[in-house]
Short mmCIF file of C-alpha atoms and ligand atoms in Angstrom, two decimals:
data_model
loop_
_atom_site.label_atom_id
_atom_site.label_comp_id
_atom_site.label_asym_id
_atom_site.label_seq_id
_atom_site.Cartn_x
_atom_site.Cartn_y
_atom_site.Cartn_z
CA MET A 1 19.63 -13.57 -30.92
CA LYS A 2 18.15 -14.42 -27.53
CA ILE A 3 14.64 -13.92 -26.13
CA ASP A 4 13.71 -13.40 -22.49
CA VAL A 5 10.34 -12.66 -20.84
CA MET A 6 9.48 -10.54 -17.78
CA ILE A 7 6.16 -11.39 -16.17
CA SER A 8 4.76 -8.05 -14.97
CA ALA A 9 5.40 -4.32 -14.76
CA ASP A 10 6.52 -4.89 -11.17
CA HIS A 11 9.03 -7.55 -12.27
CA ILE A 12 10.91 -5.30 -14.70
CA ASN A 13 14.59 -5.55 -13.93
CA LYS A 14 15.90 -2.17 -15.04
CA GLU A 15 19.44 -3.53 -15.61
CA GLU A 16 18.05 -6.10 -18.04
CA VAL A 17 16.15 -3.42 -19.96
CA ILE A 18 18.78 -0.71 -20.51
CA GLY A 19 20.08 -0.76 -24.09
CA LYS A 20 17.87 -3.74 -25.05
CA THR A 21 15.10 -4.22 -27.57
CA ILE A 22 11.85 -4.53 -25.63
CA VAL A 23 8.40 -5.64 -26.68
CA VAL A 24 5.75 -4.47 -24.18
CA ILE A 25 2.58 -6.55 -24.12
CA ASP A 26 -0.73 -5.80 -22.41
CA ILE A 27 -3.27 -7.52 -24.62
CA LEU A 28 -6.11 -6.82 -22.11
CA ARG A 29 -6.19 -4.07 -23.07
CA ALA A 30 -3.67 -1.21 -23.19
CA THR A 31 -1.39 -2.35 -26.01
CA SER A 32 -4.42 -3.51 -28.03
CA VAL A 33 -5.82 0.03 -27.66
CA ILE A 34 -2.53 1.69 -28.63
CA THR A 35 -2.05 -0.54 -31.68
CA THR A 36 -5.64 0.04 -32.79
CA ALA A 37 -5.47 3.81 -32.29
CA ILE A 38 -2.21 4.21 -34.24
CA ASN A 39 -3.55 1.93 -36.98
CA ASN A 40 -6.64 4.15 -37.22
CA GLY A 41 -4.57 7.27 -37.83
CA CYS A 42 -3.88 8.55 -34.31
CA LYS A 43 -0.91 10.96 -34.59
CA GLU A 44 0.73 9.87 -31.34
CA VAL A 45 -0.04 8.26 -28.01
CA ILE A 46 1.47 9.77 -24.86
CA PRO A 47 1.46 7.19 -22.05
CA VAL A 48 1.46 8.60 -18.52
CA ILE A 49 1.24 7.03 -15.07
CA GLU A 50 -1.06 9.43 -13.19
CA ILE A 51 -4.49 10.81 -14.09
CA GLU A 52 -3.38 14.32 -13.00
CA GLU A 53 -0.47 14.16 -15.44
CA ALA A 54 -2.84 13.25 -18.27
CA LEU A 55 -5.17 16.13 -17.41
CA ALA A 56 -2.25 18.59 -17.25
CA ILE A 57 -1.00 17.56 -20.72
CA ALA A 58 -4.55 17.77 -22.06
CA ASN A 59 -4.72 21.40 -20.90
CA GLU A 60 -1.82 22.27 -23.20
CA GLY A 61 -3.67 21.60 -26.46
CA GLU A 62 -6.22 19.59 -28.36
CA CYS A 63 -6.17 15.86 -27.64
CA ILE A 64 -8.18 12.84 -26.57
CA LEU A 65 -7.93 11.45 -23.04
CA GLY A 66 -8.17 7.68 -22.77
CA GLY A 67 -7.61 4.91 -20.28
CA GLU A 68 -9.02 3.29 -17.19
CA ARG A 69 -8.92 2.68 -13.48
CA LYS A 70 -10.25 -0.68 -12.29
CA ALA A 71 -11.09 -1.32 -15.98
CA LEU A 72 -13.59 1.56 -16.03
CA LYS A 73 -13.55 4.90 -17.85
CA ILE A 74 -11.98 7.74 -15.84
CA ASP A 75 -14.18 10.75 -14.97
CA GLY A 76 -13.65 13.57 -17.46
CA PHE A 77 -11.90 11.33 -20.02
CA ASN A 78 -13.15 10.96 -23.61
CA CYS A 79 -12.65 7.21 -23.97
CA SER A 80 -12.35 4.16 -21.75
CA ASN A 81 -9.80 1.42 -22.35
CA SER A 82 -11.94 -0.38 -24.91
CA PRO A 83 -10.07 -0.73 -28.22
CA LEU A 84 -13.43 -0.64 -30.00
CA GLU A 85 -13.84 3.04 -29.08
CA TYR A 86 -10.66 4.06 -30.91
CA THR A 87 -12.17 4.21 -34.38
CA GLN A 88 -10.88 6.33 -37.27
CA ASP A 89 -13.66 8.87 -36.65
CA ILE A 90 -12.46 9.40 -33.09
CA VAL A 91 -8.66 9.21 -33.36
CA ASN A 92 -7.62 10.16 -36.88
CA ASN A 93 -4.97 12.90 -36.74
CA LYS A 94 -5.44 13.35 -32.97
CA ARG A 95 -3.05 13.03 -30.02
CA LEU A 96 -4.09 10.50 -27.42
CA ILE A 97 -3.04 10.93 -23.79
CA MET A 98 -3.41 7.60 -22.05
CA THR A 99 -3.15 6.28 -18.51
CA THR A 100 -3.93 2.70 -17.50
CA SER A 101 -3.29 0.51 -14.47
CA ASN A 102 -0.62 -1.77 -15.90
CA GLY A 103 0.10 -1.16 -19.57
CA THR A 104 1.24 2.45 -19.55
CA LYS A 105 3.20 1.76 -16.36
CA ALA A 106 5.06 -1.11 -18.07
CA ILE A 107 5.90 1.09 -21.06
CA LYS A 108 7.25 3.93 -18.90
CA ARG A 109 9.31 1.52 -16.80
CA CYS A 110 11.12 0.39 -19.95
CA GLU A 111 12.55 3.87 -20.59
CA GLY A 112 16.28 3.58 -21.24
CA ALA A 113 15.88 0.61 -23.56
CA LYS A 114 17.29 0.86 -27.08
CA ASN A 115 13.96 0.08 -28.77
CA ILE A 116 10.51 -0.16 -27.15
CA LEU A 117 7.95 -1.85 -29.39
CA ILE A 118 4.25 -2.18 -28.60
CA GLY A 119 2.90 -5.69 -29.06
CA ALA A 120 -0.45 -7.44 -28.76
CA MET A 121 -2.11 -10.50 -30.20
CA ILE A 122 -3.63 -8.31 -32.93
CA ASN A 123 -0.17 -7.33 -34.30
CA ALA A 124 1.96 -10.27 -33.10
CA LYS A 125 3.20 -11.38 -36.52
CA ALA A 126 4.19 -7.80 -37.41
CA VAL A 127 6.11 -7.61 -34.11
CA SER A 128 7.95 -10.85 -34.87
CA ASP A 129 8.89 -9.59 -38.38
CA LYS A 130 10.15 -6.33 -36.91
CA VAL A 131 12.35 -7.94 -34.23
CA LEU A 132 13.75 -10.42 -36.74
CA ASN A 133 14.84 -7.45 -38.88
CA LEU A 134 16.44 -5.75 -35.88
CA GLU A 135 18.54 -8.88 -35.16
CA GLU A 136 18.92 -7.91 -31.48
CA ASP A 137 18.39 -9.75 -28.20
CA ILE A 138 14.80 -9.19 -27.09
CA VAL A 139 13.06 -8.87 -23.76
CA ILE A 140 9.30 -9.37 -23.93
CA VAL A 141 7.83 -7.38 -21.05
CA ASN A 142 4.39 -8.54 -19.96
CA ALA A 143 2.42 -5.76 -18.28
CA GLY A 144 0.72 -8.38 -16.13
CA THR A 145 -2.14 -7.42 -13.85
CA TYR A 146 -1.52 -5.27 -10.77
CA GLY A 147 2.01 -6.62 -10.38
CA GLN A 148 0.95 -10.24 -10.87
CA PHE A 149 1.62 -12.73 -13.65
CA SER A 150 -1.23 -12.72 -16.20
CA ILE A 151 -1.99 -15.67 -18.51
CA ASP A 152 -3.16 -13.44 -21.39
CA ASP A 153 0.13 -11.58 -21.82
CA PHE A 154 2.16 -14.77 -21.33
CA ILE A 155 0.31 -16.63 -24.09
CA CYS A 156 0.78 -13.67 -26.41
CA SER A 157 4.53 -13.78 -25.62
CA GLY A 158 4.47 -17.47 -26.55
CA TYR A 159 2.73 -16.73 -29.84
CA ILE A 160 5.26 -14.01 -30.75
CA ILE A 161 8.10 -16.41 -29.91
CA HIS A 162 6.42 -19.07 -32.07
CA CYS A 163 6.27 -16.61 -35.01
CA ILE A 164 9.95 -15.69 -34.53
CA LEU A 165 11.12 -19.32 -34.37
CA ASP A 166 9.07 -20.08 -37.46
CA GLN A 167 11.41 -17.74 -39.38
CA ASN A 168 14.60 -18.45 -37.42
CA PRO A 169 14.67 -21.72 -35.45
CA LYS A 170 18.17 -20.91 -34.14
CA VAL A 171 16.98 -18.13 -31.83
CA GLU A 172 17.99 -18.86 -28.24
CA LEU A 173 15.31 -18.86 -25.52
CA THR A 174 15.60 -18.42 -21.76
CA ASP A 175 13.70 -20.97 -19.65
CA ILE A 176 10.78 -18.59 -19.18
CA ALA A 177 10.64 -17.86 -22.93
CA LYS A 178 10.59 -21.63 -23.58
CA THR A 179 7.75 -21.93 -21.07
CA ALA A 180 5.74 -19.18 -22.79
CA LEU A 181 6.15 -21.01 -26.10
CA PHE A 182 5.18 -24.33 -24.49
CA ILE A 183 2.03 -22.85 -22.95
CA TYR A 184 1.04 -21.21 -26.25
CA LYS A 185 1.44 -24.57 -28.02
CA GLN A 186 -1.01 -26.16 -25.54
CA SER A 187 -3.60 -23.55 -26.52
CA THR A 188 -3.04 -22.33 -30.06
CA ASP A 189 -6.75 -21.43 -30.25
CA LEU A 190 -6.03 -19.12 -27.27
CA SER A 191 -8.84 -20.67 -25.22
CA PHE A 192 -6.59 -20.88 -22.13
CA ILE A 193 -6.70 -17.05 -21.96
CA LYS A 194 -10.26 -17.50 -20.64
CA GLU A 195 -8.70 -18.76 -17.40
CA ALA A 196 -6.97 -15.41 -16.80
CA THR A 197 -8.33 -13.51 -13.79
CA HIS A 198 -8.35 -10.26 -15.75
CA TYR A 199 -10.21 -11.89 -18.68
CA ASN A 200 -12.97 -12.78 -16.21
CA ARG A 201 -13.03 -9.27 -14.75
CA ILE A 202 -13.55 -7.79 -18.23
CA GLU A 203 -16.18 -10.43 -19.01
CA GLU A 204 -18.04 -9.60 -15.77
CA LEU A 205 -18.19 -5.99 -16.93
CA GLY A 206 -20.04 -7.20 -20.05
CA LEU A 207 -17.14 -6.35 -22.37
CA LEU A 208 -17.11 -9.62 -24.30
CA LYS A 209 -16.62 -7.81 -27.61
CA ASP A 210 -13.37 -6.29 -26.27
CA LEU A 211 -12.15 -9.76 -25.34
CA GLU A 212 -13.05 -11.19 -28.76
CA TYR A 213 -11.28 -8.29 -30.45
CA CYS A 214 -8.10 -8.44 -28.33
CA CYS A 215 -7.79 -12.22 -28.72
CA GLN A 216 -7.59 -12.18 -32.51
CA LYS A 217 -4.24 -12.98 -34.12
CA ASP A 218 -2.56 -10.67 -36.63
CA ILE A 219 -5.37 -8.42 -37.81
CA ILE A 220 -3.06 -5.37 -37.82
CA ASP A 221 0.34 -5.19 -39.46
CA ILE A 222 1.89 -2.12 -37.87
CA VAL A 223 4.17 -2.00 -34.81
CA PRO A 224 3.89 1.17 -32.71
CA GLU A 225 7.15 2.33 -31.15
CA TYR A 226 7.76 4.36 -27.98
CA ILE A 227 10.46 6.98 -28.51
CA ASP A 228 11.17 9.96 -26.25
CA GLY A 229 7.84 9.86 -24.42
CA ARG A 230 5.66 9.34 -27.50
CA ILE A 231 4.29 6.28 -29.25
CA LYS A 232 4.04 6.55 -33.03
O1 3SL B 1 -3.68 -3.15 -17.51
C1 3SL B 1 -3.93 -2.14 -18.11
O2 3SL B 1 -3.15 -1.21 -18.29
C2 3SL B 1 -5.32 -2.05 -18.67
O3 3SL B 1 -5.25 -2.41 -19.99
C3 3SL B 1 -6.25 -2.84 -17.84
S1 3SL B 1 -7.88 -2.93 -18.41
O4 3SL B 1 -8.03 -4.09 -19.25
O5 3SL B 1 -8.28 -1.76 -19.15
O6 3SL B 1 -8.69 -3.07 -17.21
MG1 MG B 2 -3.51 -6.44 -18.96
#
């Protein structure tokens, strides 16, 4: 078993994704939202790239529209990209159509992979248990921020790798996977995430509670999976 890491949605090498087991990470905040929504009873999440696409799907039947542009709620949508909005009251038994700047793009760009798992800090241990059971080579795809490397996703990759090695120290790591693990070990309290540009953007918007929520380890023990256009 070998682990590799890709550093942003714009750095996804399609050839390296096809037929592989992928973990997509966008802890701030798309994959934290998806994990929270599914954990709170959401029937399915449909990730789309464009706002128009989301609105068109919403016209077909009852659903919730969620997501962001520039970290802010989209006009006409029900929810923003704050995981705290996706409570049981709001999402239980509903379909969620979601479009975000980086996270949903990263998920869609992994189409063609054998397995696409949704990971975040809040379900990292569950993700590591799941991939250990699959016994496959893994590519951890960081959504990153607008095509750039993002510290938050990289540290989460390091933590997932740490959890995997804890169970199976023989797992092979690429140089970038070793680096993610090394960086995580320098900041096991996750304080280095505060240096991330996107962390500061969310903080400036006054969304400190989102940051506190997304930076918790292992509070959820499910792993959403993207299959045929739907996350369940
Ligand atoms: O990157 C994304 O897809 C979003 O999660 C970004 S934001 O945190 O909602 O601004
Ligand atoms: Mg992000």
